[in-house]
Amino acid sequence: MALNHLNLLRPLLCQALVRQLRSPLVATSRVSAPLLCPSTTSYPAACVRLYATKKAKAKAKGQAAKVNIHSALVEDIISLDEVKEDMAAVLNALKDDFTRNLSIRTSPGALDHIVVTTEDGKFPLNQLGQVSMKSPQLIMVNMSSFPEATAAATSALRESGMNLNPEVDGTIIKVPIPKITREHRENLSKLAKQLSNKAKDSLRRVRANAVTQVKKAKEGHSEDTIRLLEKQIQQMADNIAVDIDKQLAAKTKELLG
């Protein structure tokens, strides 16, 4: 009888024994991690040191360097809104120059940037003569309103760097449109680079004038405020410079194909 009871209890005893054997293994596996780090017993993860990548460090540094001063707080020193507008105007002027002067497609507006030097001063060609398209291969400039400037206008067209060879017929200047060659495209891309460099020069002047105005207010304000303002102005200029480079890259790609 006792033997029968023992046979009935044997499965239960085996299960209990298995649980007892398993639990130390589990516990051992949970505490085995500290063996990798003898100095820590409770938090083995503390031994793992995470290193930031160079890219992450550079990004963090750039974010930390950014300044954003509310313009109303420093309006007695300088108008940041006006500085921003002046810098944006430089970028907009470059975009306008690119559109008017660097188009591969022929149009009367392609000659608008040409400046004619006369005895009375310098004037845009379209103020002295009426520019029109005779055909896709020919532009006509009617100089009847200022016939005395015909020779000067012809010289300006020939020296424009657009590979033009104008012909004069009385007060009419005929401007044959040269075929768009690879050389012409390359010349236009060089002009785009020159225009972008001039835009950056203008941008630097705007930044320098703004910084000079800020420095004049040093006596009545803290050095920290002046320094932060200078940083913000530089930051604004850097942003516009990046946009200028983007405009140049896009126009160069368009011109060279």
PDB file of C-alpha atoms in Angstrom:
ATOM      1  CA  MET A   1       0.000   0.000   0.000  1.00  0.00           C
ATOM      2  CA  ALA A   2       2.793   2.368   0.912  1.00  0.00           C
ATOM      3  CA  LEU A   3       4.503   1.454  -2.309  1.00  0.00           C
ATOM      4  CA  ASN A   4       1.421   2.460  -4.274  1.00  0.00           C
ATOM      5  CA  HIS A   5       1.300   5.853  -2.527  1.00  0.00           C
ATOM      6  CA  LEU A   6       4.963   6.382  -3.357  1.00  0.00           C
ATOM      7  CA  ASN A   7       4.311   5.633  -7.017  1.00  0.00           C
ATOM      8  CA  LEU A   8       1.500   8.186  -7.040  1.00  0.00           C
ATOM      9  CA  LEU A   9       3.662  10.884  -5.434  1.00  0.00           C
ATOM     10  CA  ARG A  10       6.667  10.252  -7.643  1.00  0.00           C
ATOM     11  CA  PRO A  11       5.489  12.544 -10.551  1.00  0.00           C
ATOM     12  CA  LEU A  12       4.790  15.379  -8.123  1.00  0.00           C
ATOM     13  CA  LEU A  13       8.191  14.981  -6.501  1.00  0.00           C
ATOM     14  CA  CYS A  14       9.889  14.994  -9.886  1.00  0.00           C
ATOM     15  CA  GLN A  15       8.152  18.214 -10.892  1.00  0.00           C
ATOM     16  CA  ALA A  16       9.151  19.895  -7.644  1.00  0.00           C
ATOM     17  CA  LEU A  17      12.720  18.723  -8.089  1.00  0.00           C
ATOM     18  CA  VAL A  18      12.820  20.096 -11.627  1.00  0.00           C
ATOM     19  CA  ARG A  19      11.594  23.500 -10.410  1.00  0.00           C
ATOM     20  CA  GLN A  20      14.249  23.541  -7.730  1.00  0.00           C
ATOM     21  CA  LEU A  21      16.915  22.710 -10.261  1.00  0.00           C
ATOM     22  CA  ARG A  22      15.739  25.282 -12.757  1.00  0.00           C
ATOM     23  CA  SER A  23      15.498  28.236 -10.396  1.00  0.00           C
ATOM     24  CA  PRO A  24      19.223  28.377  -9.555  1.00  0.00           C
ATOM     25  CA  LEU A  25      20.017  28.258 -13.265  1.00  0.00           C
ATOM     26  CA  VAL A  26      17.759  31.192 -13.942  1.00  0.00           C
ATOM     27  CA  ALA A  27      19.187  33.126 -11.036  1.00  0.00           C
ATOM     28  CA  THR A  28      22.689  32.314 -12.185  1.00  0.00           C
ATOM     29  CA  SER A  29      21.941  33.552 -15.694  1.00  0.00           C
ATOM     30  CA  ARG A  30      20.543  36.804 -14.326  1.00  0.00           C
ATOM     31  CA  VAL A  31      23.549  37.593 -12.162  1.00  0.00           C
ATOM     32  CA  SER A  32      26.174  36.323 -14.551  1.00  0.00           C
ATOM     33  CA  ALA A  33      26.390  39.697 -16.317  1.00  0.00           C
ATOM     34  CA  PRO A  34      28.189  41.399 -13.393  1.00  0.00           C
ATOM     35  CA  LEU A  35      31.056  38.979 -13.901  1.00  0.00           C
ATOM     36  CA  LEU A  36      31.909  41.065 -16.947  1.00  0.00           C
ATOM     37  CA  CYS A  37      32.174  44.052 -14.676  1.00  0.00           C
ATOM     38  CA  PRO A  38      33.449  43.083 -11.220  1.00  0.00           C
ATOM     39  CA  SER A  39      33.134  46.632  -9.896  1.00  0.00           C
ATOM     40  CA  THR A  40      29.363  46.611 -10.271  1.00  0.00           C
ATOM     41  CA  THR A  41      26.962  44.124  -8.817  1.00  0.00           C
ATOM     42  CA  SER A  42      23.522  45.589  -9.330  1.00  0.00           C
ATOM     43  CA  TYR A  43      23.723  47.428 -12.654  1.00  0.00           C
ATOM     44  CA  PRO A  44      25.914  45.632 -15.154  1.00  0.00           C
ATOM     45  CA  ALA A  45      24.734  47.934 -17.950  1.00  0.00           C
ATOM     46  CA  ALA A  46      26.606  50.787 -16.289  1.00  0.00           C
ATOM     47  CA  CYS A  47      29.830  49.229 -17.480  1.00  0.00           C
ATOM     48  CA  VAL A  48      28.958  49.767 -21.107  1.00  0.00           C
ATOM     49  CA  ARG A  49      30.224  53.148 -22.340  1.00  0.00           C
ATOM     50  CA  LEU A  50      28.571  54.663 -25.391  1.00  0.00           C
ATOM     51  CA  TYR A  51      30.754  56.786 -27.674  1.00  0.00           C
ATOM     52  CA  ALA A  52      29.220  59.454 -29.898  1.00  0.00           C
ATOM     53  CA  THR A  53      30.218  59.407 -33.536  1.00  0.00           C
ATOM     54  CA  LYS A  54      32.015  62.361 -35.123  1.00  0.00           C
ATOM     55  CA  LYS A  55      28.896  63.130 -37.143  1.00  0.00           C
ATOM     56  CA  ALA A  56      26.740  63.209 -34.009  1.00  0.00           C
ATOM     57  CA  LYS A  57      29.255  65.432 -32.235  1.00  0.00           C
ATOM     58  CA  ALA A  58      29.365  67.853 -35.165  1.00  0.00           C
ATOM     59  CA  LYS A  59      25.573  67.964 -35.291  1.00  0.00           C
ATOM     60  CA  ALA A  60      25.348  68.608 -31.556  1.00  0.00           C
ATOM     61  CA  LYS A  61      27.989  71.322 -31.800  1.00  0.00           C
ATOM     62  CA  GLY A  62      26.116  73.020 -34.640  1.00  0.00           C
ATOM     63  CA  GLN A  63      22.872  72.914 -32.725  1.00  0.00           C
ATOM     64  CA  ALA A  64      24.515  74.338 -29.627  1.00  0.00           C
ATOM     65  CA  ALA A  65      26.039  77.187 -31.623  1.00  0.00           C
ATOM     66  CA  LYS A  66      22.718  78.400 -33.009  1.00  0.00           C
ATOM     67  CA  VAL A  67      21.440  81.696 -31.670  1.00  0.00           C
ATOM     68  CA  ASN A  68      17.890  82.968 -31.869  1.00  0.00           C
ATOM     69  CA  ILE A  69      17.374  86.342 -30.262  1.00  0.00           C
ATOM     70  CA  HIS A  70      13.904  87.842 -30.423  1.00  0.00           C
ATOM     71  CA  SER A  71      14.193  91.004 -32.495  1.00  0.00           C
ATOM     72  CA  ALA A  72      11.956  92.989 -30.109  1.00  0.00           C
ATOM     73  CA  LEU A  73      14.464  92.511 -27.279  1.00  0.00           C
ATOM     74  CA  VAL A  74      17.281  94.236 -29.154  1.00  0.00           C
ATOM     75  CA  GLU A  75      15.420  96.732 -31.302  1.00  0.00           C
ATOM     76  CA  ASP A  76      17.164  99.574 -29.464  1.00  0.00           C
ATOM     77  CA  ILE A  77      20.479  98.203 -30.813  1.00  0.00           C
ATOM     78  CA  ILE A  78      19.593  97.006 -34.304  1.00  0.00           C
ATOM     79  CA  SER A  79      16.611  95.873 -36.333  1.00  0.00           C
ATOM     80  CA  LEU A  80      17.282  92.209 -37.062  1.00  0.00           C
ATOM     81  CA  ASP A  81      14.225  92.132 -39.306  1.00  0.00           C
ATOM     82  CA  GLU A  82      15.746  94.825 -41.520  1.00  0.00           C
ATOM     83  CA  VAL A  83      19.060  92.973 -41.633  1.00  0.00           C
ATOM     84  CA  LYS A  84      17.215  89.819 -42.635  1.00  0.00           C
ATOM     85  CA  GLU A  85      15.361  91.715 -45.363  1.00  0.00           C
ATOM     86  CA  ASP A  86      18.589  93.234 -46.694  1.00  0.00           C
ATOM     87  CA  MET A  87      20.229  89.803 -46.857  1.00  0.00           C
ATOM     88  CA  ALA A  88      17.175  88.272 -48.511  1.00  0.00           C
ATOM     89  CA  ALA A  89      17.237  91.106 -51.057  1.00  0.00           C
ATOM     90  CA  VAL A  90      20.748  90.042 -52.080  1.00  0.00           C
ATOM     91  CA  LEU A  91      19.518  86.507 -52.756  1.00  0.00           C
ATOM     92  CA  ASN A  92      16.455  87.735 -54.645  1.00  0.00           C
ATOM     93  CA  ALA A  93      18.609  90.022 -56.801  1.00  0.00           C
ATOM     94  CA  LEU A  94      20.806  87.050 -57.710  1.00  0.00           C
ATOM     95  CA  LYS A  95      17.769  84.979 -58.668  1.00  0.00           C
ATOM     96  CA  ASP A  96      16.564  87.850 -60.844  1.00  0.00           C
ATOM     97  CA  ASP A  97      19.988  88.174 -62.499  1.00  0.00           C
ATOM     98  CA  PHE A  98      20.029  84.456 -63.224  1.00  0.00           C
ATOM     99  CA  THR A  99      16.567  84.598 -64.777  1.00  0.00           C
ATOM    100  CA  ARG A 100      17.226  87.672 -66.948  1.00  0.00           C
ATOM    101  CA  ASN A 101      20.841  87.174 -67.939  1.00  0.00           C
ATOM    102  CA  LEU A 102      21.504  83.456 -68.009  1.00  0.00           C
ATOM    103  CA  SER A 103      18.630  82.025 -69.960  1.00  0.00           C
ATOM    104  CA  ILE A 104      19.506  79.723 -72.838  1.00  0.00           C
ATOM    105  CA  ARG A 105      16.166  80.491 -74.446  1.00  0.00           C
ATOM    106  CA  THR A 106      16.212  83.625 -76.582  1.00  0.00           C
ATOM    107  CA  SER A 107      13.944  86.513 -75.637  1.00  0.00           C
ATOM    108  CA  PRO A 108      14.067  90.324 -75.821  1.00  0.00           C
ATOM    109  CA  GLY A 109      14.783  90.325 -72.086  1.00  0.00           C
ATOM    110  CA  ALA A 110      18.076  88.537 -72.738  1.00  0.00           C
ATOM    111  CA  LEU A 111      19.623  91.954 -73.513  1.00  0.00           C
ATOM    112  CA  ASP A 112      18.134  93.864 -70.575  1.00  0.00           C
ATOM    113  CA  HIS A 113      21.281  93.594 -68.469  1.00  0.00           C
ATOM    114  CA  ILE A 114      23.482  95.253 -71.099  1.00  0.00           C
ATOM    115  CA  VAL A 115      24.569  98.737 -70.010  1.00  0.00           C
ATOM    116  CA  VAL A 116      25.406 101.394 -72.593  1.00  0.00           C
ATOM    117  CA  THR A 117      27.973 104.059 -71.745  1.00  0.00           C
ATOM    118  CA  THR A 118      27.129 107.441 -73.288  1.00  0.00           C
ATOM    119  CA  GLU A 119      28.324 111.005 -72.808  1.00  0.00           C
ATOM    120  CA  ASP A 120      25.399 111.567 -70.439  1.00  0.00           C
ATOM    121  CA  GLY A 121      26.137 108.509 -68.313  1.00  0.00           C
ATOM    122  CA  LYS A 122      25.373 104.802 -68.247  1.00  0.00           C
ATOM    123  CA  PHE A 123      21.951 103.483 -69.187  1.00  0.00           C
ATOM    124  CA  PRO A 124      20.378 100.044 -69.687  1.00  0.00           C
ATOM    125  CA  LEU A 125      19.999  99.208 -73.364  1.00  0.00           C
ATOM    126  CA  ASN A 126      16.217  98.834 -73.066  1.00  0.00           C
ATOM    127  CA  GLN A 127      15.954 102.461 -71.880  1.00  0.00           C
ATOM    128  CA  LEU A 128      17.685 103.780 -74.979  1.00  0.00           C
ATOM    129  CA  GLY A 129      16.228 101.509 -77.636  1.00  0.00           C
ATOM    130  CA  GLN A 130      13.154  99.409 -78.258  1.00  0.00           C
ATOM    131  CA  VAL A 131      14.152  95.738 -78.165  1.00  0.00           C
ATOM    132  CA  SER A 132      12.014  93.198 -80.025  1.00  0.00           C
ATOM    133  CA  MET A 133      12.234  89.715 -81.515  1.00  0.00           C
ATOM    134  CA  LYS A 134      12.206  89.693 -85.315  1.00  0.00           C
ATOM    135  CA  SER A 135      12.582  85.910 -85.374  1.00  0.00           C
ATOM    136  CA  PRO A 136      13.967  83.201 -83.063  1.00  0.00           C
ATOM    137  CA  GLN A 137      17.368  83.890 -84.643  1.00  0.00           C
ATOM    138  CA  LEU A 138      17.243  87.697 -84.706  1.00  0.00           C
ATOM    139  CA  ILE A 139      16.719  90.497 -82.166  1.00  0.00           C
ATOM    140  CA  MET A 140      16.114  94.056 -83.349  1.00  0.00           C
ATOM    141  CA  VAL A 141      17.021  97.173 -81.366  1.00  0.00           C
ATOM    142  CA  ASN A 142      15.334 100.354 -82.596  1.00  0.00           C
ATOM    143  CA  MET A 143      17.458 103.336 -81.544  1.00  0.00           C
ATOM    144  CA  SER A 144      15.314 106.028 -83.222  1.00  0.00           C
ATOM    145  CA  SER A 145      14.531 107.672 -79.838  1.00  0.00           C
ATOM    146  CA  PHE A 146      18.252 108.103 -79.083  1.00  0.00           C
ATOM    147  CA  PRO A 147      20.046 107.837 -82.435  1.00  0.00           C
ATOM    148  CA  GLU A 148      23.164 109.451 -81.009  1.00  0.00           C
ATOM    149  CA  ALA A 149      23.625 106.395 -78.771  1.00  0.00           C
ATOM    150  CA  THR A 150      23.495 103.859 -81.608  1.00  0.00           C
ATOM    151  CA  ALA A 151      27.279 103.439 -81.855  1.00  0.00           C
ATOM    152  CA  ALA A 152      27.646 103.115 -78.090  1.00  0.00           C
ATOM    153  CA  ALA A 153      24.838 100.555 -77.951  1.00  0.00           C
ATOM    154  CA  THR A 154      26.461  98.546 -80.740  1.00  0.00           C
ATOM    155  CA  SER A 155      29.765  98.496 -78.851  1.00  0.00           C
ATOM    156  CA  ALA A 156      28.022  97.437 -75.640  1.00  0.00           C
ATOM    157  CA  LEU A 157      26.349  94.534 -77.450  1.00  0.00           C
ATOM    158  CA  ARG A 158      29.614  93.411 -79.037  1.00  0.00           C
ATOM    159  CA  GLU A 159      31.504  93.593 -75.716  1.00  0.00           C
ATOM    160  CA  SER A 160      28.772  91.959 -73.623  1.00  0.00           C
ATOM    161  CA  GLY A 161      30.474  88.566 -73.533  1.00  0.00           C
ATOM    162  CA  MET A 162      27.412  86.968 -75.129  1.00  0.00           C
ATOM    163  CA  ASN A 163      29.203  86.230 -78.403  1.00  0.00           C
ATOM    164  CA  LEU A 164      27.052  88.784 -80.272  1.00  0.00           C
ATOM    165  CA  ASN A 165      27.945  90.345 -83.599  1.00  0.00           C
ATOM    166  CA  PRO A 166      25.470  93.242 -84.090  1.00  0.00           C
ATOM    167  CA  GLU A 167      24.911  94.897 -87.471  1.00  0.00           C
ATOM    168  CA  VAL A 168      23.836  98.554 -87.847  1.00  0.00           C
ATOM    169  CA  ASP A 169      21.266  99.676 -90.398  1.00  0.00           C
ATOM    170  CA  GLY A 170      20.634 103.376 -89.758  1.00  0.00           C
ATOM    171  CA  THR A 171      19.077 103.572 -86.285  1.00  0.00           C
ATOM    172  CA  ILE A 172      18.264  99.846 -86.284  1.00  0.00           C
ATOM    173  CA  ILE A 173      20.673  97.414 -84.697  1.00  0.00           C
ATOM    174  CA  LYS A 174      20.257  93.835 -85.885  1.00  0.00           C
ATOM    175  CA  VAL A 175      21.501  91.258 -83.410  1.00  0.00           C
ATOM    176  CA  PRO A 176      21.789  87.732 -84.849  1.00  0.00           C
ATOM    177  CA  ILE A 177      21.423  85.099 -82.143  1.00  0.00           C
ATOM    178  CA  PRO A 178      24.357  82.706 -82.119  1.00  0.00           C
ATOM    179  CA  LYS A 179      23.726  78.999 -82.013  1.00  0.00           C
ATOM    180  CA  ILE A 180      23.845  77.596 -78.489  1.00  0.00           C
ATOM    181  CA  THR A 181      27.176  75.828 -78.415  1.00  0.00           C
ATOM    182  CA  ARG A 182      28.957  74.055 -75.603  1.00  0.00           C
ATOM    183  CA  GLU A 183      31.365  76.977 -75.385  1.00  0.00           C
ATOM    184  CA  HIS A 184      28.471  79.397 -75.002  1.00  0.00           C
ATOM    185  CA  ARG A 185      26.983  77.274 -72.226  1.00  0.00           C
ATOM    186  CA  GLU A 186      30.334  77.217 -70.442  1.00  0.00           C
ATOM    187  CA  ASN A 187      30.643  80.996 -70.769  1.00  0.00           C
ATOM    188  CA  LEU A 188      27.205  81.408 -69.240  1.00  0.00           C
ATOM    189  CA  SER A 189      28.143  79.115 -66.347  1.00  0.00           C
ATOM    190  CA  LYS A 190      31.236  81.262 -65.724  1.00  0.00           C
ATOM    191  CA  LEU A 191      29.022  84.346 -65.688  1.00  0.00           C
ATOM    192  CA  ALA A 192      26.762  82.585 -63.173  1.00  0.00           C
ATOM    193  CA  LYS A 193      29.795  82.046 -60.935  1.00  0.00           C
ATOM    194  CA  GLN A 194      30.756  85.718 -61.236  1.00  0.00           C
ATOM    195  CA  LEU A 195      27.240  86.856 -60.353  1.00  0.00           C
ATOM    196  CA  SER A 196      27.127  84.566 -57.323  1.00  0.00           C
ATOM    197  CA  ASN A 197      30.504  85.892 -56.134  1.00  0.00           C
ATOM    198  CA  LYS A 198      29.208  89.457 -56.457  1.00  0.00           C
ATOM    199  CA  ALA A 199      26.143  88.448 -54.442  1.00  0.00           C
ATOM    200  CA  LYS A 200      28.385  87.081 -51.694  1.00  0.00           C
ATOM    201  CA  ASP A 201      30.340  90.338 -51.702  1.00  0.00           C
ATOM    202  CA  SER A 202      27.078  92.245 -51.234  1.00  0.00           C
ATOM    203  CA  LEU A 203      26.081  89.844 -48.472  1.00  0.00           C
ATOM    204  CA  ARG A 204      29.378  90.437 -46.668  1.00  0.00           C
ATOM    205  CA  ARG A 205      28.812  94.183 -46.842  1.00  0.00           C
ATOM    206  CA  VAL A 206      25.358  93.825 -45.306  1.00  0.00           C
ATOM    207  CA  ARG A 207      26.800  91.649 -42.515  1.00  0.00           C
ATOM    208  CA  ALA A 208      29.726  94.013 -41.890  1.00  0.00           C
ATOM    209  CA  ASN A 209      27.441  97.064 -41.685  1.00  0.00           C
ATOM    210  CA  ALA A 210      25.154  95.265 -39.238  1.00  0.00           C
ATOM    211  CA  VAL A 211      28.056  94.153 -37.031  1.00  0.00           C
ATOM    212  CA  THR A 212      29.460  97.691 -37.041  1.00  0.00           C
ATOM    213  CA  GLN A 213      26.110  99.041 -35.886  1.00  0.00           C
ATOM    214  CA  VAL A 214      25.980  96.483 -33.074  1.00  0.00           C
ATOM    215  CA  LYS A 215      29.508  97.271 -31.883  1.00  0.00           C
ATOM    216  CA  LYS A 216      28.600 100.938 -31.589  1.00  0.00           C
ATOM    217  CA  ALA A 217      26.128  99.970 -28.841  1.00  0.00           C
ATOM    218  CA  LYS A 218      28.749  98.266 -26.647  1.00  0.00           C
ATOM    219  CA  GLU A 219      28.737 100.983 -23.996  1.00  0.00           C
ATOM    220  CA  GLY A 220      25.067 100.671 -23.098  1.00  0.00           C
ATOM    221  CA  HIS A 221      24.724  96.879 -23.237  1.00  0.00           C
ATOM    222  CA  SER A 222      26.372  93.780 -21.840  1.00  0.00           C
ATOM    223  CA  GLU A 223      29.207  92.065 -23.679  1.00  0.00           C
ATOM    224  CA  ASP A 224      27.163  88.855 -23.789  1.00  0.00           C
ATOM    225  CA  THR A 225      24.315  90.599 -25.610  1.00  0.00           C
ATOM    226  CA  ILE A 226      26.669  92.166 -28.149  1.00  0.00           C
ATOM    227  CA  ARG A 227      28.452  88.858 -28.715  1.00  0.00           C
ATOM    228  CA  LEU A 228      25.201  86.951 -29.211  1.00  0.00           C
ATOM    229  CA  LEU A 229      23.964  89.558 -31.651  1.00  0.00           C
ATOM    230  CA  GLU A 230      27.146  89.290 -33.696  1.00  0.00           C
ATOM    231  CA  LYS A 231      26.768  85.502 -33.753  1.00  0.00           C
ATOM    232  CA  GLN A 232      23.169  85.736 -34.891  1.00  0.00           C
ATOM    233  CA  ILE A 233      24.048  88.157 -37.692  1.00  0.00           C
ATOM    234  CA  GLN A 234      26.817  85.812 -38.838  1.00  0.00           C
ATOM    235  CA  GLN A 235      24.399  82.903 -38.650  1.00  0.00           C
ATOM    236  CA  MET A 236      21.884  84.765 -40.820  1.00  0.00           C
ATOM    237  CA  ALA A 237      24.587  85.552 -43.375  1.00  0.00           C
ATOM    238  CA  ASP A 238      25.752  81.930 -43.429  1.00  0.00           C
ATOM    239  CA  ASN A 239      22.223  80.755 -44.192  1.00  0.00           C
ATOM    240  CA  ILE A 240      21.924  83.129 -47.155  1.00  0.00           C
ATOM    241  CA  ALA A 241      25.385  82.089 -48.398  1.00  0.00           C
ATOM    242  CA  VAL A 242      24.203  78.468 -48.437  1.00  0.00           C
ATOM    243  CA  ASP A 243      21.167  79.514 -50.494  1.00  0.00           C
ATOM    244  CA  ILE A 244      23.433  81.374 -52.932  1.00  0.00           C
ATOM    245  CA  ASP A 245      25.500  78.225 -53.429  1.00  0.00           C
ATOM    246  CA  LYS A 246      22.320  76.217 -54.040  1.00  0.00           C
ATOM    247  CA  GLN A 247      21.144  78.713 -56.654  1.00  0.00           C
ATOM    248  CA  LEU A 248      24.525  78.566 -58.381  1.00  0.00           C
ATOM    249  CA  ALA A 249      24.577  74.766 -58.385  1.00  0.00           C
ATOM    250  CA  ALA A 250      21.066  74.579 -59.864  1.00  0.00           C
ATOM    251  CA  LYS A 251      21.804  77.197 -62.551  1.00  0.00           C
ATOM    252  CA  THR A 252      25.111  75.556 -63.493  1.00  0.00           C
ATOM    253  CA  LYS A 253      23.380  72.221 -63.887  1.00  0.00           C
ATOM    254  CA  GLU A 254      20.722  73.861 -66.063  1.00  0.00           C
ATOM    255  CA  LEU A 255      23.279  75.605 -68.283  1.00  0.00           C
ATOM    256  CA  LEU A 256      25.695  72.735 -68.762  1.00  0.00           C
ATOM    257  CA  GLY A 257      22.992  70.058 -68.955  1.00  0.00           C
TER     258      GLY A 257
END
